[in-house]
XYZ file of C-alpha atoms in Angstrom:
486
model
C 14.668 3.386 17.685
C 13.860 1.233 14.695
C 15.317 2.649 11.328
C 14.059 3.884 8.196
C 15.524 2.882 4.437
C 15.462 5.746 2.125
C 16.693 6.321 -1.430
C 18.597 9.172 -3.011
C 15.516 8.938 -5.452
C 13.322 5.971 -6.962
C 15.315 2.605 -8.400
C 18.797 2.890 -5.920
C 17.423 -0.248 -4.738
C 15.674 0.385 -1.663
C 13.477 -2.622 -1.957
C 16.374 -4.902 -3.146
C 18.023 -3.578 0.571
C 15.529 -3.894 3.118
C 14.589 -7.723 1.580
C 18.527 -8.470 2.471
C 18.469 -6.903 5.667
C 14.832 -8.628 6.478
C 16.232 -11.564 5.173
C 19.510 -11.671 6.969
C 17.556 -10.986 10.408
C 15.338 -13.927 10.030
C 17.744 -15.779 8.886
C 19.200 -15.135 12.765
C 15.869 -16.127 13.986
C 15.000 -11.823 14.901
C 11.481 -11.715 15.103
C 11.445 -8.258 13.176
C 8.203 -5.809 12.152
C 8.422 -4.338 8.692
C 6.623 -1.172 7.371
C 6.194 0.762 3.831
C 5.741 4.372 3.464
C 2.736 5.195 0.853
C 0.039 3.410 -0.838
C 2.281 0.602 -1.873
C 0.963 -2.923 -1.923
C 3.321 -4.920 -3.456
C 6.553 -4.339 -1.542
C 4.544 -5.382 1.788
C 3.805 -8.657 0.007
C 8.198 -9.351 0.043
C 8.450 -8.256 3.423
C 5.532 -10.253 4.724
C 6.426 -13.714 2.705
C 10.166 -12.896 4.319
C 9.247 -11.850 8.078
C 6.135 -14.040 8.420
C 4.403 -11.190 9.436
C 2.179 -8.350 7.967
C 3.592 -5.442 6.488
C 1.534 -2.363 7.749
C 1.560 0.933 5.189
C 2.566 4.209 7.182
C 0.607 7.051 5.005
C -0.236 10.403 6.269
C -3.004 11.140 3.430
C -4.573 7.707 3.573
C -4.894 8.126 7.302
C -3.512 10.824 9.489
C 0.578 11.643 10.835
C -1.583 10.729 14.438
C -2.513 7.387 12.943
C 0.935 6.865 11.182
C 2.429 7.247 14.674
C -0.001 4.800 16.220
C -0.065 1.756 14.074
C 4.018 1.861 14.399
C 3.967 2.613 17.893
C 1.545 -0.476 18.226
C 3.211 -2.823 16.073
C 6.496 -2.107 16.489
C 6.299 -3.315 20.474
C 5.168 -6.052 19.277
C 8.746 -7.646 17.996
C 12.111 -7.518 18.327
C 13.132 -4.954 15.667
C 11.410 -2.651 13.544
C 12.376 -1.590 9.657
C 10.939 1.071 7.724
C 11.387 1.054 3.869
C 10.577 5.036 2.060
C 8.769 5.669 -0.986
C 10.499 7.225 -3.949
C 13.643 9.865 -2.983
C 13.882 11.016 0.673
C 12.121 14.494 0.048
C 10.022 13.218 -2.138
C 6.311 14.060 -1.181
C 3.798 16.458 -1.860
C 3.198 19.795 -1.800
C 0.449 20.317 0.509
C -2.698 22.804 -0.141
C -3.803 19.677 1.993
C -1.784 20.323 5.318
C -3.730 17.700 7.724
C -6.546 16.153 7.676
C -8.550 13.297 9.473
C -9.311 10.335 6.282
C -13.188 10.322 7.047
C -14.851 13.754 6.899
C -18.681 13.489 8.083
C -21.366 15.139 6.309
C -20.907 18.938 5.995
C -24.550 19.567 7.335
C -23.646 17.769 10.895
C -23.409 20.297 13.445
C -19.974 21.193 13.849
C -19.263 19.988 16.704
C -19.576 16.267 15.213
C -17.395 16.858 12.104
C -14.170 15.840 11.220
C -13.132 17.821 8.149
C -9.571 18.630 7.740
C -7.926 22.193 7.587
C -6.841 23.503 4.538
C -4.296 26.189 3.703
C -3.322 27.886 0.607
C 0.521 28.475 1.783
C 1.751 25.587 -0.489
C 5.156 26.667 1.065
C 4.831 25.196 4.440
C 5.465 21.761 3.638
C 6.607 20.747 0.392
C 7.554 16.781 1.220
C 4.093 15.670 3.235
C 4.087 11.966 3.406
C 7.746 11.499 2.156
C 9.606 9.142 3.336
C 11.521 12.125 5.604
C 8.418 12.891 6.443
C 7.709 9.729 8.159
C 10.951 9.910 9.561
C 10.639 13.021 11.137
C 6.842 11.797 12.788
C 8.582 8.731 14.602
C 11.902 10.152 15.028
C 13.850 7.416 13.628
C 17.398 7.486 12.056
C 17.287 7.090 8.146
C 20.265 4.847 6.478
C 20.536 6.708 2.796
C 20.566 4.059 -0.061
C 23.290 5.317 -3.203
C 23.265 4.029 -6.676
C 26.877 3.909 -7.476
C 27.087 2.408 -10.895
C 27.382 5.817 -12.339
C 29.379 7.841 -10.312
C 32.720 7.631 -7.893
C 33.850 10.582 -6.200
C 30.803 12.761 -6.518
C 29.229 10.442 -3.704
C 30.188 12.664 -1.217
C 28.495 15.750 -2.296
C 24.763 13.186 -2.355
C 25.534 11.986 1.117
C 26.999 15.550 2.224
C 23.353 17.226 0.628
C 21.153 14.872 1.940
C 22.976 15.322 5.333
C 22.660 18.908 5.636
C 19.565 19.467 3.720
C 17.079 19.035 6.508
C 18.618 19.301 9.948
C 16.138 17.328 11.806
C 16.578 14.257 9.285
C 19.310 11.919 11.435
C 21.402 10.456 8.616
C 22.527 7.285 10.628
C 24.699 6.128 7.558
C 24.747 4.997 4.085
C 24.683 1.754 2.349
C 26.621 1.946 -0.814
C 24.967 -0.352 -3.656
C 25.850 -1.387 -7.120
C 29.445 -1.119 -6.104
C 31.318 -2.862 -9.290
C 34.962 -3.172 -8.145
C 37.860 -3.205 -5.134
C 38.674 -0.346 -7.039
C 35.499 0.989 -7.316
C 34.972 0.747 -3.537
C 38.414 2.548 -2.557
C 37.175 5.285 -4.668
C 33.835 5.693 -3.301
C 35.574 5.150 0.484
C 37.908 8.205 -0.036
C 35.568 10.300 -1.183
C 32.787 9.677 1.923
C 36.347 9.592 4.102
C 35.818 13.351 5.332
C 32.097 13.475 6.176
C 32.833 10.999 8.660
C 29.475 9.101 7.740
C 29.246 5.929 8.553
C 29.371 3.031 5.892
C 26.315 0.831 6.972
C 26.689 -1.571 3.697
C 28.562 -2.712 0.315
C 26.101 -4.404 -2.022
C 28.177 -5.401 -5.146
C 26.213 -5.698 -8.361
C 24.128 -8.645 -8.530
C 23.459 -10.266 -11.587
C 21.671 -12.886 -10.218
C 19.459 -11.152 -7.553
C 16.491 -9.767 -9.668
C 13.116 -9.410 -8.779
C 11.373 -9.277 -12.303
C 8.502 -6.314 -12.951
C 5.562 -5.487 -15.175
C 3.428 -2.650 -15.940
C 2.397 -1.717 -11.851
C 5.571 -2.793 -10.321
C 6.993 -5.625 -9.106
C 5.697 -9.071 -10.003
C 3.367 -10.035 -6.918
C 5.372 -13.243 -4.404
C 2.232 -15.523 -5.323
C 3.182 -15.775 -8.664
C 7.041 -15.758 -7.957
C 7.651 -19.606 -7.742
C 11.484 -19.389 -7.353
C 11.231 -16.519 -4.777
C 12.387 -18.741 -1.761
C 15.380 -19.153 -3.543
C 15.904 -15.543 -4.173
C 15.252 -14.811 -0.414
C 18.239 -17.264 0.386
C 20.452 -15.584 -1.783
C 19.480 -12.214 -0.282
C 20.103 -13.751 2.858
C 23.572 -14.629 1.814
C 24.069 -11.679 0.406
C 22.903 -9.697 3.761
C 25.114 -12.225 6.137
C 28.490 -10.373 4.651
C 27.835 -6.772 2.996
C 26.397 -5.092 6.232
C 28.449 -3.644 9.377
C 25.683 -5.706 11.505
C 27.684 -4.348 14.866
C 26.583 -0.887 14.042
C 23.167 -1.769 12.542
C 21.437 -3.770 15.173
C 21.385 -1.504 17.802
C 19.641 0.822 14.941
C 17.205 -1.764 14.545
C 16.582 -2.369 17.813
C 12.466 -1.565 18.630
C 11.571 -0.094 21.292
C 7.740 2.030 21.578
C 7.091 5.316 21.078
C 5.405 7.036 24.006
C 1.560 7.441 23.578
C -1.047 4.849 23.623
C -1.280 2.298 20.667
C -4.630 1.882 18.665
C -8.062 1.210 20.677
C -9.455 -2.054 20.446
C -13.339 -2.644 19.275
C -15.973 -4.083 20.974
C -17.055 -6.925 18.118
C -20.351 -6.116 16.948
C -20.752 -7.215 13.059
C -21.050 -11.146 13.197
C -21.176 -11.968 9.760
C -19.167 -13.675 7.122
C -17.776 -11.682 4.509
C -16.552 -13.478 1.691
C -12.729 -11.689 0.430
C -11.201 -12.397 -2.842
C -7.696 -13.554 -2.494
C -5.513 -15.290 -4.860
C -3.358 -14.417 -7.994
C -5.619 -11.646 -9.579
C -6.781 -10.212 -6.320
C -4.462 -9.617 -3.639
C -4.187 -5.818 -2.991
C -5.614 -5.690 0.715
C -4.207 -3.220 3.499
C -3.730 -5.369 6.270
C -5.475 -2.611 8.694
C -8.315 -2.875 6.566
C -8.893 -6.487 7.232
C -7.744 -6.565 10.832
C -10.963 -3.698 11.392
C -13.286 -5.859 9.646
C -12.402 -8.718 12.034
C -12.192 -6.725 14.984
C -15.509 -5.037 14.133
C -17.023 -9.152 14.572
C -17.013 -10.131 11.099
C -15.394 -13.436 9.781
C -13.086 -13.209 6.709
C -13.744 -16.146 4.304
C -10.825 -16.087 1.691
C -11.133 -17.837 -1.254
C -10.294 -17.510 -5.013
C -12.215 -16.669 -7.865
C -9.717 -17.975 -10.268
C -9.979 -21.770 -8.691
C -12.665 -22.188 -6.934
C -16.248 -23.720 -7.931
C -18.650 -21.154 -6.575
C -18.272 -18.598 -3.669
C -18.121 -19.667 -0.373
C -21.477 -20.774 1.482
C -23.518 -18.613 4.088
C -21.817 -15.384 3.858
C -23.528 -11.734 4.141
C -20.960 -9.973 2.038
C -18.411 -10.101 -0.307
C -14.747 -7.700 -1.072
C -13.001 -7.816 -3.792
C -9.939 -5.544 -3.702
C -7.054 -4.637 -6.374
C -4.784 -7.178 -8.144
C -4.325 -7.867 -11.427
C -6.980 -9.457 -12.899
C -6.487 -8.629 -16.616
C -3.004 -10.680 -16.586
C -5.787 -13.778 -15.498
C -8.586 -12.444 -17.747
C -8.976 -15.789 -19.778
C -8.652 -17.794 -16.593
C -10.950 -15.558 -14.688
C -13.676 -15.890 -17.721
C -13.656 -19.501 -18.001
C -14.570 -20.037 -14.810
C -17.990 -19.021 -15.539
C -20.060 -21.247 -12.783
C -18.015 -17.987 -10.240
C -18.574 -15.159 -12.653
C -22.684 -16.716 -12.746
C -22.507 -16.948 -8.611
C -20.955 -13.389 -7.937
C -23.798 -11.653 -10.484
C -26.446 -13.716 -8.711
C -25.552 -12.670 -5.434
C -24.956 -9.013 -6.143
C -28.459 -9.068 -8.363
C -29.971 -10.130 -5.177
C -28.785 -7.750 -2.454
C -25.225 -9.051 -1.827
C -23.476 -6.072 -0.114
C -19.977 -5.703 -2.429
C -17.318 -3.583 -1.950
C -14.743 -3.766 -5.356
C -11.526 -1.452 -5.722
C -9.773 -0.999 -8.806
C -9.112 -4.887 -10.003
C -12.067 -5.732 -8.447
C -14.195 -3.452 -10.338
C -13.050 -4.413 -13.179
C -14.095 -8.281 -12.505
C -17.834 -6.946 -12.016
C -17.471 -5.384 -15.480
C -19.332 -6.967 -18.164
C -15.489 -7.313 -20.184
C -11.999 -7.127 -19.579
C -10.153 -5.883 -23.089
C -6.323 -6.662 -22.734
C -3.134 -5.211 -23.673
C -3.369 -7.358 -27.074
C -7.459 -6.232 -27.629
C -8.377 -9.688 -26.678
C -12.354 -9.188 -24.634
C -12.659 -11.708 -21.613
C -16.438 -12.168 -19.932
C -16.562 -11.230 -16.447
C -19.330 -10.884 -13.874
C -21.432 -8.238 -16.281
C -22.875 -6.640 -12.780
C -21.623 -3.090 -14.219
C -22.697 -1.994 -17.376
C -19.313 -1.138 -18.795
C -15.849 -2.681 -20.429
C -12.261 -2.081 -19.044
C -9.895 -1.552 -21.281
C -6.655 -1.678 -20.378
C -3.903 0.853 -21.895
C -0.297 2.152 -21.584
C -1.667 5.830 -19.926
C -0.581 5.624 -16.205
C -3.614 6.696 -13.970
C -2.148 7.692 -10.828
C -2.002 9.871 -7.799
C -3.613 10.734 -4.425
C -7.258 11.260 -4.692
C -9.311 13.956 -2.168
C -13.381 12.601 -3.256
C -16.393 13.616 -2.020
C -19.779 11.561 -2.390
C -22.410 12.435 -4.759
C -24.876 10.416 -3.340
C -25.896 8.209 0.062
C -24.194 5.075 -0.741
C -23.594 1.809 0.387
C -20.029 2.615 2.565
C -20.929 6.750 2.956
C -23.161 9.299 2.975
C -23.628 12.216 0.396
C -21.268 14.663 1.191
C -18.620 12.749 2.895
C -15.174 13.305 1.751
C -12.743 10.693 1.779
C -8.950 10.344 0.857
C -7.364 7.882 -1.659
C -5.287 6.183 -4.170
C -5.749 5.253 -7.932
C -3.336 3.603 -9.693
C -3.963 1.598 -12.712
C -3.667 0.985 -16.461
C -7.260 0.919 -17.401
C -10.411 2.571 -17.976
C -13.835 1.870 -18.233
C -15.521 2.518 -21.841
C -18.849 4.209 -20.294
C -18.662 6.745 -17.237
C -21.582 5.945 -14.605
C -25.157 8.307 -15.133
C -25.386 8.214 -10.935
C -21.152 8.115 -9.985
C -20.436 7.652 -6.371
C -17.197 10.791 -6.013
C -16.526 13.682 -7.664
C -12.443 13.954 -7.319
C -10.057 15.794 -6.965
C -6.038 16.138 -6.689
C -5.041 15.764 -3.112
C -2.819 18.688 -3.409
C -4.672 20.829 -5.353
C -8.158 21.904 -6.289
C -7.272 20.051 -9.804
C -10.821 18.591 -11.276
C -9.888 14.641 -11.533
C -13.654 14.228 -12.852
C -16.295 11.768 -11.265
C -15.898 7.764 -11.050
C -17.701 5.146 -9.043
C -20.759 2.896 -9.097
C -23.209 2.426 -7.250
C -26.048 0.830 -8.892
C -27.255 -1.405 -7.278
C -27.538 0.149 -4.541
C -25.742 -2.462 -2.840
C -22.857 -2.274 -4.678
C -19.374 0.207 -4.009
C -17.203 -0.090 -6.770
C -14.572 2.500 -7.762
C -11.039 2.813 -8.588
C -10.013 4.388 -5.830
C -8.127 2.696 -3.005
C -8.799 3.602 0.709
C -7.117 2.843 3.922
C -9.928 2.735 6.698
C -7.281 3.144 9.588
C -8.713 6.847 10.324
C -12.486 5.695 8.738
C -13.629 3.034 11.117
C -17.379 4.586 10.255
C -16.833 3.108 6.806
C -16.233 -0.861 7.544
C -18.470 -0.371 10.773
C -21.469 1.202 7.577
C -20.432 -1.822 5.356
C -21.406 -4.437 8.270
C -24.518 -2.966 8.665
C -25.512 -3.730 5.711
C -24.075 -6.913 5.261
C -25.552 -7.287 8.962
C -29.235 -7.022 7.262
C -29.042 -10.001 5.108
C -28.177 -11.799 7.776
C -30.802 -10.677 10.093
C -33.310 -11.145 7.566
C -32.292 -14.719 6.977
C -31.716 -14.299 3.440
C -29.495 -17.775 2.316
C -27.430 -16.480 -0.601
């Protein structure tokens, strides 16, 4: 079973819902495995800091549906009860020129036999909501509890729940949960109306005045720099202990596996230290993505570029992934003794891999929302500049050139999202990309140079590229061999 949380369409408070139910079961001492449909990375941050546990992203372009059905098959054994919380409206998805795919295509001149390059279809028609949250759904056959914004409407509830219902037959609508509910009266109203689909109610959340979770200009605020969040969770807690018909819910929630085997393990082969930016400006990680690198051998050395003195001793390779580093710009340039120590290491054949925040650290400048210019590593030959134009979508990219995680050729699958760009466009970029669901020209972006160096905007989830951390290693596995002390 496990169950899925899905919205009527974005900002019904989905988020706001599965914190109070994740809340309320740990609050019962449930040991209880949480999941996010899409690319998100800042949701999985509540869910972890509530459960104690990782948050693991289900995504069918990012990875593959056989993936998506793995990883929750896996980690969903693996506790007591499982949770699911949907991206955007239930249907919402893509339309897919894309139909399936495997994330890591080798290079086209392979022999065929060796290559996994996904098939493609023109018939737009056949599935209009790939990786929606239904979608999901539908891959791990779970039940789906339908989240309502009611602050607007009263007896017209019945015709959302009665359309979601019916619009998809294979979608199991195990309930609703009713939220923003304002009054008694309110409540009778909505009751009558839902009386005659015979649907259950799941959960009555009233409207909360003091249950917000502030946001900025990617989302949510990140839980690291949330220092009254505890509180919050408490008051969610609260708030999930009465407003939920827990009778008919935990036997919803209830995990149990889905049939097929759960992810391989790896025979350790990589071991070397690789040094992984984590703190306040860089904290976008999938959790998959880290678990391969350890499982591959290496050893993950966290530490912080905003407080530390230097980088951490007798590593053979560095990642810094996504965050927000212009919102610590200044704090990020003064500490100059780090900005000096990443350079120096990169200049001398430090194997880097840097997505989207972390590019922009290895920037010579970060130019803020106010036009303020902040020093950073000056390892790439270009300023971000950050804007109010929205980069954002699914990305299908195919390398230009051998590079430090793929060869030319190679076609990978991921995710930009950001508010910046960079003021000069590489002479040697690593992707030219696309639109996942469409043929759409999204221009080229990357750098390589050095050589040693992958930095790009675009996110990627290795679950279905283990070639790329196992290519990574490698080279961070020279430096070690050769002794090199950097």
């Amino acid at each position: 079973m496990a169950l899925v949380i899905a919205g009527e369409r974005s900002g019904v408070g989905k988020t706001t819902v599965t914190l109070t139910l994740l809340a309320s079961l740990r609050r019962r001492d449930r040991l209880v495995q949480s999941f996010k449909v899409g690319p998100d990375y800042i949701d999985p941050m509540f869910h972890q800091h509530v459960t104690g546990r990782a948050c693991r992203n289900l995504d069918p372009v990012l990875t593959s549906e056989a993936y998506v059905q793995q990883c929750f098959a896996h980690h969903s054994q693996l506790s007591e009860y499982a949770l699911v919380e949907g991206v955007m409206g239930l249907f919402d998805g893509i339309s897919s020129l894309v139909i399936s795919h495997l994330s890591f295509a080798k290079d086209i001149d392979a022999p065929a036999a060796s290559r996994r390059v996904g098939q493609r279809t023109n018939d737009k028609g056949q599935i209009t909501d790939f990786a929606s949250t239904a979608h999901i759904a539908r891959l791990l056959d779970l039940p789906v509890v339908l989240v309502i914004d009611c602050s607007r409407l009263s007896g017209s509830v019945a015709a959302i729940a009665h359309g979601y219902r019916s619009f998809d037959p294979r979608i199991k609508i195990a309930g609703v949960v009713l939220n923003r509910v304002g009054s008694d009266r309110h409540l009778s109203l909505l009751k009558d109306s839902l009386e005659p689909l015979q649907l259950p109610i799941l959960g009555v959340m009233r409207r909360q005045d003091n249950i917000t979770i502030p946001d900025r200009h990617l989302g949510l605020v990140p839980t690291a720099e949330l220092p009254e969040l505890n509180a919050l969770i408490d008051r969610l807690a609260d708030l999930g202990d009465i407003c939920f018909d827990w009778q008919r819910l935990l036997p919803l929630l209830k995990s149990e596996p889905l049939s097929g085997s759960a992810s391989s393990s790896l025979s350790p082969s990589f071991p070397v230290r690789i040094a992984v930016a984590r703190d306040r400006a860089f904290n976008f990680y999938y959790q998959d993505n880290l678990d391969l690198l350890q499982q591959l051998g290496a050893e993950l050395v966290f530490w912080s570029p905003l407080e530390d003195a230097g980088i951490p001793k007798d590593i053979q390779g560095m990642y810094f992934g996504g965050g927000f580093p212009e919102v610590f710009a200044q704090q990020l340039a003064e500490n100059s003794s780090v900005r000096d120590a990443v350079k120096t290491a990169i200049l001398k054949g430090m194997p880097t891999v840097a997505e989207c925040g972390g590019l922009m650290y290895l920037c010579e400048q970060i130019i803020d929302f106010e036009g303020k210019s902040w020093s950073m590593a000056g390892v790439i030959p270009t300023s971000a500049v950050m804007g109010g134009r929205l980069t954002l979508g699914y990305r299908r990219a195919v390398a230009l050139q051998d590079n430090l995680l793929v060869k030319a050729n190679t076609t990978v699958y991921g995710h930009e999202f950001h508010r910046s760009h960079l003021t000069l466009t590489p002479t040697q970029p690593l992707f030219e990309t696309s639109r996942y669901d469409c043929d759409e020209n999204m221009g080229c972006e990357g750098w390589g140079l050095p050589a040693n160096v992958h930095a790009s905007y675009i996110h990627q989830h290795w679950g279905e590229s283990r070639e790329i951390p196992q290519q990574f290693l490698k080279e961070c596995l020279k430096v070690a061999s050769s002794g090199t002390c950097i």
